[in-house]
Tab-separated table of C-alpha atoms in Angstrom:
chain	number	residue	atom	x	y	z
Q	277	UNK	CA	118.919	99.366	128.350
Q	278	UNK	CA	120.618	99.554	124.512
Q	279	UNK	CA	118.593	101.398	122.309
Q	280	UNK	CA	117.265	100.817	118.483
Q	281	UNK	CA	116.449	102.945	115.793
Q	282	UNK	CA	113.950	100.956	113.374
Q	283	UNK	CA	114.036	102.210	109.968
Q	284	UNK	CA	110.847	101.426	108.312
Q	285	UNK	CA	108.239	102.225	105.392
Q	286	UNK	CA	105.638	100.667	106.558
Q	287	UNK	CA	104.075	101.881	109.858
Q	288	UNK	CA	100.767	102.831	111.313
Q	289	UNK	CA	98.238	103.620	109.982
Q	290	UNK	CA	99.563	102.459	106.889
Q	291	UNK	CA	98.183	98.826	106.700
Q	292	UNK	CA	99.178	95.424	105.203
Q	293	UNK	CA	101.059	92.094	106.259
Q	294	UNK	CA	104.451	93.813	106.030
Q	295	UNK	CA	103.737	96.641	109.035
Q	296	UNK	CA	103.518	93.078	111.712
Q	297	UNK	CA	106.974	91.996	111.613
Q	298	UNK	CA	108.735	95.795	112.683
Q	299	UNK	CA	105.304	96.883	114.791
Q	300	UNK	CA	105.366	93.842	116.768
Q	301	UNK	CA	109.376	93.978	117.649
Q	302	UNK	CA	108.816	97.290	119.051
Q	303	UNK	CA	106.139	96.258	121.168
Q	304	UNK	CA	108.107	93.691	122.851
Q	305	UNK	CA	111.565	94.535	122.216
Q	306	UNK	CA	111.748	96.707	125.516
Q	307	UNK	CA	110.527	93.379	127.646
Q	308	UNK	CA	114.079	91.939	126.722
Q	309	UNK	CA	116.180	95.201	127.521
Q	310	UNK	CA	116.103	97.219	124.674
Q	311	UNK	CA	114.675	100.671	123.958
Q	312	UNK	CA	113.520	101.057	120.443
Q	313	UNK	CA	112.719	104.148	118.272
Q	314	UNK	CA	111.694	104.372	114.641
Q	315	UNK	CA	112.064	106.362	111.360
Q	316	UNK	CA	109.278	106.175	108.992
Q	317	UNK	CA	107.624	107.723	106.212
Q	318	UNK	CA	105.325	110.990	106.756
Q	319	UNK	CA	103.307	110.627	103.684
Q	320	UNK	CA	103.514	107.352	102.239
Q	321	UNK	CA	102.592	106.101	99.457
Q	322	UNK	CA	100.378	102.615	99.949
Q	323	UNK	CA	97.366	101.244	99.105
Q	324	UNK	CA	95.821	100.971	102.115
Q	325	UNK	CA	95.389	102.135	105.670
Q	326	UNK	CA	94.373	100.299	109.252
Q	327	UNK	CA	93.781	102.704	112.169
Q	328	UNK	CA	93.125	99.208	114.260
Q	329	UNK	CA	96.958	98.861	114.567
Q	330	UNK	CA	97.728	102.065	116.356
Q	331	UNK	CA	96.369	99.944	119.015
Q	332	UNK	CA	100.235	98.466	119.007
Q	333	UNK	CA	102.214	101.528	118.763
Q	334	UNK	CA	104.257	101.440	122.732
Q	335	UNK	CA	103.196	104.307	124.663
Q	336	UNK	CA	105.649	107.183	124.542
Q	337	UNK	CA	108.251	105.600	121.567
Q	338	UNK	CA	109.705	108.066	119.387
Q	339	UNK	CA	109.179	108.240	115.945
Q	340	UNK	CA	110.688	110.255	113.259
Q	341	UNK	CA	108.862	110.895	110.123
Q	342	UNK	CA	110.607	111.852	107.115
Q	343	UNK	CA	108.563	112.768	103.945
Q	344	UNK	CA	108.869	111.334	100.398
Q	345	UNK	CA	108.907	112.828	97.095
Q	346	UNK	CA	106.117	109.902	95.879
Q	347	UNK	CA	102.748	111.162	94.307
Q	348	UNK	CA	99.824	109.254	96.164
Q	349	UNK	CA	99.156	105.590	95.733
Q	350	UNK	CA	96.071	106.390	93.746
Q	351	UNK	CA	98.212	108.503	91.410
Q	352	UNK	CA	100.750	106.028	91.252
Q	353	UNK	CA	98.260	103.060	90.326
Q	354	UNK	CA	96.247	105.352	87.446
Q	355	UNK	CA	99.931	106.008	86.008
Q	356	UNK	CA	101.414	102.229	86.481
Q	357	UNK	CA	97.836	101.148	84.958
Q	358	UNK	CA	98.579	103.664	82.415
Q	359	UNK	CA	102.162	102.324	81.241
Q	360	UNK	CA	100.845	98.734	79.344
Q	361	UNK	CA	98.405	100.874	77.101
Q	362	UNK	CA	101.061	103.606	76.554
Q	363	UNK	CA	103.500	101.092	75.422
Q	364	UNK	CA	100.694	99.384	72.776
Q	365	UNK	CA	100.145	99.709	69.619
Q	366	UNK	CA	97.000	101.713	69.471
Q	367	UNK	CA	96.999	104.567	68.162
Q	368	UNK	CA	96.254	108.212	69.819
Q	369	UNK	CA	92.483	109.569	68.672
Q	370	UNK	CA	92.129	112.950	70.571
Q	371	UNK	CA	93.934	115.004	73.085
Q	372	UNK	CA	93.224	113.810	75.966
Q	373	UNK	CA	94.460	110.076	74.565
Q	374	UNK	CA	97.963	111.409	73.833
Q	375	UNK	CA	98.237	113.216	76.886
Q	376	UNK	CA	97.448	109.393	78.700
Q	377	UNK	CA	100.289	108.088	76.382
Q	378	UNK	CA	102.735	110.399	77.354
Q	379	UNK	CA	101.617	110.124	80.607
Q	380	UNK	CA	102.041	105.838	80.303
Q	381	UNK	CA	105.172	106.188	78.726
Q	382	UNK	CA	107.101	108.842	81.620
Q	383	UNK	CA	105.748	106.164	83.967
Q	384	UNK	CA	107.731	103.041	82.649
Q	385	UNK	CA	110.876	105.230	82.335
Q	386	UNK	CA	110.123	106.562	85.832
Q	387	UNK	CA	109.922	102.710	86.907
Q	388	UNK	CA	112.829	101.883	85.248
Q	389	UNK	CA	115.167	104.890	86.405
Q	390	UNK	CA	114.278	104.502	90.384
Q	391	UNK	CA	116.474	101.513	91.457
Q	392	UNK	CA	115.775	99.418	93.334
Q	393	UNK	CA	112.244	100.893	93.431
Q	394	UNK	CA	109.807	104.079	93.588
Q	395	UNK	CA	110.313	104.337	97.320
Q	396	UNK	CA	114.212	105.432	96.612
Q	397	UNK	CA	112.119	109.031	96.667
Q	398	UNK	CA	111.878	108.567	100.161
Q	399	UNK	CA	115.659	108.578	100.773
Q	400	UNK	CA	116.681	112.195	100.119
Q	401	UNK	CA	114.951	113.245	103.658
Q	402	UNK	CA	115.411	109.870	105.626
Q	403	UNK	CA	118.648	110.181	105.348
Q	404	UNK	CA	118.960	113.210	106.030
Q	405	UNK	CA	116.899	112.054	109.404
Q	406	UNK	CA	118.925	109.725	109.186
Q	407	UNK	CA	122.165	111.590	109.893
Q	408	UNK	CA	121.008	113.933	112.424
Q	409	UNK	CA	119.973	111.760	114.722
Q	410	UNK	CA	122.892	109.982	114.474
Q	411	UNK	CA	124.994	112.841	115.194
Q	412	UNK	CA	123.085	114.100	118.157
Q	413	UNK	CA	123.687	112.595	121.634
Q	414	UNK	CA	120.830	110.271	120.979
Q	415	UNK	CA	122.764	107.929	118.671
Q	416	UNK	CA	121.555	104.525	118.930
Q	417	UNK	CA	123.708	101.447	119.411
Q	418	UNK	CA	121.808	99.942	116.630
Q	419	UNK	CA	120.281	101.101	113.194
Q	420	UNK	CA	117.805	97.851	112.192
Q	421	UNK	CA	116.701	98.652	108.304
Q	422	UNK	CA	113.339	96.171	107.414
Q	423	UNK	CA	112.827	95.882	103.605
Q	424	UNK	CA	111.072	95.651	101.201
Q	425	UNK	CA	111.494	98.138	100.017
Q	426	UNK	CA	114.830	97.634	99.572
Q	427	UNK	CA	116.054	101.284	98.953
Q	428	UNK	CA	115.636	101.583	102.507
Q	429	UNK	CA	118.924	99.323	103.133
Q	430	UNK	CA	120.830	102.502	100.670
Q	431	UNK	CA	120.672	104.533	104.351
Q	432	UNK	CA	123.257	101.270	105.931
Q	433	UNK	CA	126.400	103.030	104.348
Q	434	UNK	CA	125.752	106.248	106.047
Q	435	UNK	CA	125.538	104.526	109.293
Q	436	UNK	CA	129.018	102.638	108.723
Q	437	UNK	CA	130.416	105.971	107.884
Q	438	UNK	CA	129.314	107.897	110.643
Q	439	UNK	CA	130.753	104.999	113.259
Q	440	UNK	CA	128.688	104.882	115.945
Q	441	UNK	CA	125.996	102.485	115.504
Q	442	UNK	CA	125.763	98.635	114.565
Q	443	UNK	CA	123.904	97.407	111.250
Q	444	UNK	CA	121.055	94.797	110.844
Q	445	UNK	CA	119.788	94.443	107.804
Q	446	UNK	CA	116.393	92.462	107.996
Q	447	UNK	CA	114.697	90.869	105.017
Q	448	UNK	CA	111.026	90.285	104.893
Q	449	UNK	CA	111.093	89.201	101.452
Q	450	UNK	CA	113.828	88.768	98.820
Q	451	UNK	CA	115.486	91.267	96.672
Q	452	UNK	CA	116.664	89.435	94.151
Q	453	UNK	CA	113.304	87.433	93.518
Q	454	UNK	CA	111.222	91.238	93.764
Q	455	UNK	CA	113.629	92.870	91.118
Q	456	UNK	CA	113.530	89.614	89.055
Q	457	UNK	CA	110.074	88.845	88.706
Q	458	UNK	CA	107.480	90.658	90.869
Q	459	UNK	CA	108.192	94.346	89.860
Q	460	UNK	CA	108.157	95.830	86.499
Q	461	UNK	CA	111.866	96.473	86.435
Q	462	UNK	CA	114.020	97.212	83.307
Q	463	UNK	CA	117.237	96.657	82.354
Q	464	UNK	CA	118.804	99.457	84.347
Q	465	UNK	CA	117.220	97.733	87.482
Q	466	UNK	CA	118.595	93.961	86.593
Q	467	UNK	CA	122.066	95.409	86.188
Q	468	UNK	CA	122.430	97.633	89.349
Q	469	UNK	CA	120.438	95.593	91.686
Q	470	UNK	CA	123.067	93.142	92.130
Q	471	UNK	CA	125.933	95.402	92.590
Q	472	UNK	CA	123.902	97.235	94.879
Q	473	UNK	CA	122.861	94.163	97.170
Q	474	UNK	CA	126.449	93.272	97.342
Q	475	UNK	CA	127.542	97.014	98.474
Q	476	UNK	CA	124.536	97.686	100.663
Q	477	UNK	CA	125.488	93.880	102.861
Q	478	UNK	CA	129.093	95.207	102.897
Q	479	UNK	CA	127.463	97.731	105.350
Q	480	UNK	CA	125.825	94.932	107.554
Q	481	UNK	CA	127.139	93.598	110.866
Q	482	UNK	CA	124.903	91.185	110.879
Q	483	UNK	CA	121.685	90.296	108.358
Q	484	UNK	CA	118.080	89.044	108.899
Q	485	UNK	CA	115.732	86.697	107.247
Q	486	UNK	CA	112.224	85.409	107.524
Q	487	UNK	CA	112.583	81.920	106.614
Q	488	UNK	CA	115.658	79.886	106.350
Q	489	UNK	CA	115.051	79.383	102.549
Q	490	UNK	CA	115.919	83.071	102.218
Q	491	UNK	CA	119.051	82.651	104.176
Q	492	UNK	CA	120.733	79.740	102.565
Q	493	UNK	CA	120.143	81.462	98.816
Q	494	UNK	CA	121.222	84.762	100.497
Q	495	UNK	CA	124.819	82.833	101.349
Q	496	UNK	CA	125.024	81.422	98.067
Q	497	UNK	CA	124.751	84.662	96.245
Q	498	UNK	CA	126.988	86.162	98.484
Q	499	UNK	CA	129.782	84.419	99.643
Q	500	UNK	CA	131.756	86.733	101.042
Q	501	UNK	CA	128.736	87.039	103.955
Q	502	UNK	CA	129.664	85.097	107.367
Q	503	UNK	CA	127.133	82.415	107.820
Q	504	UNK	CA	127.477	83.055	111.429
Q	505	UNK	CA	125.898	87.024	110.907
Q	506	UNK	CA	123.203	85.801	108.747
Q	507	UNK	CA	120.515	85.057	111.362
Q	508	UNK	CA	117.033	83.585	110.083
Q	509	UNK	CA	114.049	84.950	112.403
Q	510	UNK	CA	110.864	83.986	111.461
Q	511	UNK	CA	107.327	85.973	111.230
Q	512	UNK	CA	105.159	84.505	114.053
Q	513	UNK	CA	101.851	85.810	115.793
Q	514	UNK	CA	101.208	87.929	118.545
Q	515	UNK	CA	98.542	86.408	121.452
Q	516	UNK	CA	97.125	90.117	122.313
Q	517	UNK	CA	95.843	89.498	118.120
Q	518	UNK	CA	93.089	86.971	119.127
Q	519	UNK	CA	90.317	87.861	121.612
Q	520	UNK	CA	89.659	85.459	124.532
Q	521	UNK	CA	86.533	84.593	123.162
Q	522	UNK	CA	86.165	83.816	119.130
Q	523	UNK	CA	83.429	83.105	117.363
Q	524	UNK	CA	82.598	79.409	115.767
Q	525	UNK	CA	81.776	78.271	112.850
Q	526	UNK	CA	77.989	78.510	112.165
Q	527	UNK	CA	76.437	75.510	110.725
Q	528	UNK	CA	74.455	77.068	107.411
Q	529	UNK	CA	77.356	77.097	104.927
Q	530	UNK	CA	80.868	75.143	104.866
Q	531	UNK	CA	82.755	78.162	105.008
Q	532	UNK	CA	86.354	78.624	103.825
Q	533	UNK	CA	87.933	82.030	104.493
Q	534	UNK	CA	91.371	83.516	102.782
Q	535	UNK	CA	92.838	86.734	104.488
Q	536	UNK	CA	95.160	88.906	102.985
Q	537	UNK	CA	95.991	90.768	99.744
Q	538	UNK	CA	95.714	88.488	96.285
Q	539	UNK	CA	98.595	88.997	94.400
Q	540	UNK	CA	100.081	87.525	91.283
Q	541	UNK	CA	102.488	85.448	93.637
Q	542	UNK	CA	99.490	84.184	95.302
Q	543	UNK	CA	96.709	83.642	92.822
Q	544	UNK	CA	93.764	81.753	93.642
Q	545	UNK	CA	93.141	80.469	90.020
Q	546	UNK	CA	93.708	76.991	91.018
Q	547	UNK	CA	90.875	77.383	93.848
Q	548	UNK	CA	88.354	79.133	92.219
Q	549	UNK	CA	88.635	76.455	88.987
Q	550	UNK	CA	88.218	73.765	91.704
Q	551	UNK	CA	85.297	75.471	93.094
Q	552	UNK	CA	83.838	75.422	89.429
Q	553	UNK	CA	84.375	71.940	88.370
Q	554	UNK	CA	83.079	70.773	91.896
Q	555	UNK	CA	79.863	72.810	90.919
Q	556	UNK	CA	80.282	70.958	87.634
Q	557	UNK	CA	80.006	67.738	89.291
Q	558	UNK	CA	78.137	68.340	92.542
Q	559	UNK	CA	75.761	70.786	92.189
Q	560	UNK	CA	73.975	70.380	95.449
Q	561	UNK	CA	76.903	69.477	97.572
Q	562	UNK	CA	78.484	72.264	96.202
Q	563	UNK	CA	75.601	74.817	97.300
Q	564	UNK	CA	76.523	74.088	101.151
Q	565	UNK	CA	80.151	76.256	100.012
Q	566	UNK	CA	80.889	79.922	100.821
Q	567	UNK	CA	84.125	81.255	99.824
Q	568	UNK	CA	85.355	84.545	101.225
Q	569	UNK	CA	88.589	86.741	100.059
Q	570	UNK	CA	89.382	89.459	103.084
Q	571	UNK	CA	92.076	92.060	101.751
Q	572	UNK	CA	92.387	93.690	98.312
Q	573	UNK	CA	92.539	91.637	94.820
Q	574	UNK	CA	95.001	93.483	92.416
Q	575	UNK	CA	93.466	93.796	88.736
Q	576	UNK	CA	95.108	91.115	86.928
Q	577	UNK	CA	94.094	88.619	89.351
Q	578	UNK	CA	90.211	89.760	89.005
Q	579	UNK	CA	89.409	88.093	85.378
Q	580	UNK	CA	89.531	85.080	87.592
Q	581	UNK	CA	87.071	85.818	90.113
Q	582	UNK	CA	84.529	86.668	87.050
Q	583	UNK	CA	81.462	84.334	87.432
Q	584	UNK	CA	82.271	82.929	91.201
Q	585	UNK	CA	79.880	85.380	92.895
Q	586	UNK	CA	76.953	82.849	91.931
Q	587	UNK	CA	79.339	79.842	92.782
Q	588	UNK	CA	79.411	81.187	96.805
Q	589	UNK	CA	82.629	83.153	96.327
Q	590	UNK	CA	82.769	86.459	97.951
Q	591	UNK	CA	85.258	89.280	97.547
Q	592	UNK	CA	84.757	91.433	100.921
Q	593	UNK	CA	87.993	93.684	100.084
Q	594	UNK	CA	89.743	95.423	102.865
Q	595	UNK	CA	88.936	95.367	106.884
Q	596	UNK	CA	90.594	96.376	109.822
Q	597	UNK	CA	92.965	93.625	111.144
Q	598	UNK	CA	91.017	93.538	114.357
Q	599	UNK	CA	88.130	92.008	112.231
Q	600	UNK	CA	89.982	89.584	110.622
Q	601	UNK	CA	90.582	87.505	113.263
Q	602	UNK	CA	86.913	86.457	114.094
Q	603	UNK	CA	86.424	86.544	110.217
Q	604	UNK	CA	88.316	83.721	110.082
Q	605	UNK	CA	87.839	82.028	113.504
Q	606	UNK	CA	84.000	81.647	112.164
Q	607	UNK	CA	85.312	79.596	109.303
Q	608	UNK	CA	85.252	76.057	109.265
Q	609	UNK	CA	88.438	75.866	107.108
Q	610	UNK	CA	91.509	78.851	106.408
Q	611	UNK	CA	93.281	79.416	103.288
Q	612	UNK	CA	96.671	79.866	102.786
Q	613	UNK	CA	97.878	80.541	99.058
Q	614	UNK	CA	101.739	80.399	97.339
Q	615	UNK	CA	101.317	80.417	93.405
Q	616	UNK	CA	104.012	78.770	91.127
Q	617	UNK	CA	106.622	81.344	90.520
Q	618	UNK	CA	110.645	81.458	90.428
Q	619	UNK	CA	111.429	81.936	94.683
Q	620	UNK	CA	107.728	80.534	95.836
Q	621	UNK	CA	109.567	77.245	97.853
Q	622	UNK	CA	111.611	79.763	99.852
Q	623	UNK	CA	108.259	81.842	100.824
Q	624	UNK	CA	106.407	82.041	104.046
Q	625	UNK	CA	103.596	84.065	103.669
Q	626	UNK	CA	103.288	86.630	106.990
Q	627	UNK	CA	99.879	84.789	107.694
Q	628	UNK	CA	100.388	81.282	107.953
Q	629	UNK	CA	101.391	82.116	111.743
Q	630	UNK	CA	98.300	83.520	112.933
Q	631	UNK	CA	96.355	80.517	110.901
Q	632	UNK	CA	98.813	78.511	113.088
Q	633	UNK	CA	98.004	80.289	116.611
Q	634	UNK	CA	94.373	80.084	115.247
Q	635	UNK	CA	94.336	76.402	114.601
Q	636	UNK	CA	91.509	76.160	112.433
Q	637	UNK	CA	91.754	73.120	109.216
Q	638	UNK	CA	94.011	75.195	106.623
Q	639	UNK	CA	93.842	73.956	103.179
Q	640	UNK	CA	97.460	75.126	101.884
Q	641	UNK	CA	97.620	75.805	98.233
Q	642	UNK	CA	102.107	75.928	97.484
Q	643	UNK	CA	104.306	74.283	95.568
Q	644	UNK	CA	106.896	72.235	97.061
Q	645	UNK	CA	108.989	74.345	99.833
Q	646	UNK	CA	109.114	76.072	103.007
Q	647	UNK	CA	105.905	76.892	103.289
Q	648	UNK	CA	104.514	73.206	102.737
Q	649	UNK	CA	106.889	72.079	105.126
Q	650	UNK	CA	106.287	74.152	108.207
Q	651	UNK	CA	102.278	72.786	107.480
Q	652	UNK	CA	103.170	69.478	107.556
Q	653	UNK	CA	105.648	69.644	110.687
Q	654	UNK	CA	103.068	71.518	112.657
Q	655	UNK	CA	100.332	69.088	110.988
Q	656	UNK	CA	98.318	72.426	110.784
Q	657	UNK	CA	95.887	70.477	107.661
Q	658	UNK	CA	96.253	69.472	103.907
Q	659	UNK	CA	98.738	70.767	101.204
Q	660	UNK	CA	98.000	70.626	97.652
Q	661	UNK	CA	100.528	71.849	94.762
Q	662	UNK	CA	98.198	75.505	93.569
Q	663	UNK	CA	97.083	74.626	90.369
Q	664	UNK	CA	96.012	71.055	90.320
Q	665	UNK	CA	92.380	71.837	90.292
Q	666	UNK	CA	91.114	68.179	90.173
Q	667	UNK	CA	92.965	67.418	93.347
Q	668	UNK	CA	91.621	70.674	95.098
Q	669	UNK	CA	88.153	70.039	93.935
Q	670	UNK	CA	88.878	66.533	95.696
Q	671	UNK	CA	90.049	67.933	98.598
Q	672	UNK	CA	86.480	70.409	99.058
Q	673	UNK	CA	84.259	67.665	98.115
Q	674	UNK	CA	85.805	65.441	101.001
Q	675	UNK	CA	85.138	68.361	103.455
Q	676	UNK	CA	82.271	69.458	102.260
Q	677	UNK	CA	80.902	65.743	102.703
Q	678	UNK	CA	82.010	65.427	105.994
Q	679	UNK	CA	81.273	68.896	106.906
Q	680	UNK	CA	77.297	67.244	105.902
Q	681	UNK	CA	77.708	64.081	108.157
Q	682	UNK	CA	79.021	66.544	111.080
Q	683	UNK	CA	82.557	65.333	111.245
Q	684	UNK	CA	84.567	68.025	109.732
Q	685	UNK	CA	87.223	68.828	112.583
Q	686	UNK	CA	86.657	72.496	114.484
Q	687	UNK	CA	90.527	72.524	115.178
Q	688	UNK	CA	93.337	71.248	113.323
Q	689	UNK	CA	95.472	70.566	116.437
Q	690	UNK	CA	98.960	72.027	115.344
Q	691	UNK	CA	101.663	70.981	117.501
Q	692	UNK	CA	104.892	72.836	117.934
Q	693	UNK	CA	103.591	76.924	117.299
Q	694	UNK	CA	104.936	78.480	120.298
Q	695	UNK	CA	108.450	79.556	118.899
Q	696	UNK	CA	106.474	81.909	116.386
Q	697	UNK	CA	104.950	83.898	119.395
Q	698	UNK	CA	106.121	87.686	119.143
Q	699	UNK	CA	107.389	87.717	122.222
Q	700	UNK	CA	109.504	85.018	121.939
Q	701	UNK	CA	111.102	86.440	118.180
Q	702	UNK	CA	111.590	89.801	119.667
Q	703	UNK	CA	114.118	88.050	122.677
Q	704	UNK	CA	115.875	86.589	119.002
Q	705	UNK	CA	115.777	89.740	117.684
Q	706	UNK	CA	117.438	91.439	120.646
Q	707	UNK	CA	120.367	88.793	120.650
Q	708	UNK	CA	121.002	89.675	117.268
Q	709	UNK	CA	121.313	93.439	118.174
Q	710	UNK	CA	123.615	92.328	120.524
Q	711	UNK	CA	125.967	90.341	118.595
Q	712	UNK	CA	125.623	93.420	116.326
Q	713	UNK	CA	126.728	96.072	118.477
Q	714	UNK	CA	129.960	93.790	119.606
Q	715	UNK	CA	131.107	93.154	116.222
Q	716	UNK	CA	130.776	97.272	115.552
Q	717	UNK	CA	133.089	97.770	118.828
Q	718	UNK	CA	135.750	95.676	117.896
């Protein structure tokens, strides 16, 4: 058996979409020969937290924990909340008003100062975990870093240097899309983060992406990078997820369930004004429609939710992953949501690959890209560009009248999902650790 050390943030019982991809490849990684271990966070610093996925942790792995220098999510938020007001024009009244301003103001320079993000406070002791493991007899043959966040891939030089283990560099999402539009980065962040990408890949024997979108604009940043060490391995769905007996859809309401945090990358705007004209329009049709948001809603996506509650939409914020499966295997239809923004075609949300394995109708809001093509090659349901509210509002008034005359389909009958079973990308996963650990012998 090889052995892996899998440095992550996010772990259990911190919860979220991004703990899957590294939780699931240690579950199944030893099933194709390979031992893994991991190096996480002791205190981090996230918004929420899902005991349900301990379930996952392997009996017996070993994992590190290295603490960060972060203040508390909560403390974090009130001072990133904080930073728009500070920067304002309005002027101080009392005390405790100035202190809020000062407060606002350290933030953003704070923000702008910790390249290529806040988590960088983490780094001081993982490396220094880091580098004692890898100096002990327990040395792995492979170091696999998972980002975001991306200051995680700053420990891949001190692996090359210390000469013993391979590199794998695996992104979930996109560094240069996060530091160019999703994170409140200054100037200090736009100029490093490209010279920093470039040194931290230098370190890489070979590189991981979730969708091929991510690879091909990886290369053409990059061209010094070997297309043949640039490996694209998907996010897929884990069987064990979905009990052998799921509930149906009940027959009171046409319901149509989204799981998963709402972000400004994937607004529901375009939804929820389709649900409003239809209202408009159809009043009584419209009454048979529930609407229901699993997962946190971040604040500036809220002024669009104001006024639904009466219109059948529901926010039920956070549960447990293990209820979010029968959540949505009691809905008629699924969501899946990709707002426009700069780097949404080369997106696949986390999700879509349960909603696959699930097979319920999925109504895909995206613009034109990966995401809308895996739908339509695994004909998992309809795709409609995310803001086009008259066509969405179509789309729920044809369902909704079916859905009345007792046609609406209970399964979308997707063809082609097994390749994103767990099991299956952990065997991918373990060839790339291979090819890894040859190319750091030679």
């Amino acid at each position: 058996m090889s052995t892996a050390l899998l440095v992550t943030y996010m772990w259990p019982p911190s919860g979220g979409v991004g703990v899957g991809r590294v939780l699931k490849l240690a579950k199944y990684l030893p099933s194709h020969g390979v031992t893994p271990s991991v190096l996480t966070v002791e205190n981090p610093s996230v918004p929420v937290q899902d005991d349900s996925m301990l379930k996952d942790v392997p009996p017996g792995i070993e994992v590190l924990r290295a603490r960060t220098f972060e203040p508390s999510y909560a403390t974090k938020q009130a001072a990133w909340q904080s930073t728009t007001k500070a920067l304002g024009a309005q002027p101080a009244s009392n005390g405790a008003s100035i202190k809020k301003r000062v407060m606002g103001k350290a933030t953003a320079v704070a923000r702008h100062l910790l390249v290529p993000d806040p988590q960088l406070l983490w780094q001081p002791h993982a490396q220094r975990a880091l580098v004692k493991r890898l100096r002990s007899s327990q040395a792995d043959d492979v170091v696999f870093m998972t980002a975001p966040p991306f200051s995680i891939f700053m420990g891949a030089p001190t692996v090359r240097a210390l000469g013993k283990s391979a590199v794998v560099l695996d992104y979930r999402d996109e560094w240069i899309t996060i530091r160019s539009h999703f994170e409140m980065m200054g100037s200090l962040g736009k100029i490093l983060g490209g010279p920093l990408e470039h040194a931290m890949l230098r370190s890489a024997h070979m590189v991981t992406t979730a969708t091929d979108a991510f690879r091909e604009n990886l290369l053409s940043h990059f061209p010094f990078l070997d297309p043949g060490r640039v490996v694209t391995i998907e996010n897929g769905f884990d069987t064990d997820d979905f009990p052998t007996t799921l509930p149906e859809p009940q027959t009171d309401k046409f319901r149509i369930t989204y799981a998963g945090s709402v972000l400004v990358q994937n607004s529901p705007r375009g939804l929820l004004g389709a649900v409003r004209r239809l209202h408009a329009r159809e009043p009584e049709l419209a009454k048979l429609l529930q609407v229901d948001f699993i997962g946190r809603i971040v604040d500036t996506e809220l002024p669009h939710f104001e006024g639904t509650e009466r219109l059948g939409v529901r926010r039920l914020g956070f549960v447990p992953k293990d209820a979010v499966v029968p959540a949505l295997a009691s809905s008629h239809m699924v969501l899946c949501l990709l707002d426009e923004m700069p780097g949404a075609e080369r997106i696949y949300p986390a999700k879509i690959f349960e909603l696959l394995y699930l097979d319920r109708p999925c109504l895909t809001l995206a613009p034109e890209g990966a995401l809308t093509s895996l739908v339509r090659q695994t004909k998992l349901g309809q795709v409609i560009a995310p803001r086009d509210e008259e066509a969405i509002a179509n789309e729920l008034e044809r369902s909704l009248r079916q859905f009345k005359a007792g046609t609406f389909p209970k399964r979308a009958g997707a063809v082609g999902v097994e390749r994103f079973d767990r099991r299956v990308i952990a065997g991918r996963f373990a060839d790339v650790f291979k090819a890894a650990t040859e190319l750091a012998r030679r």
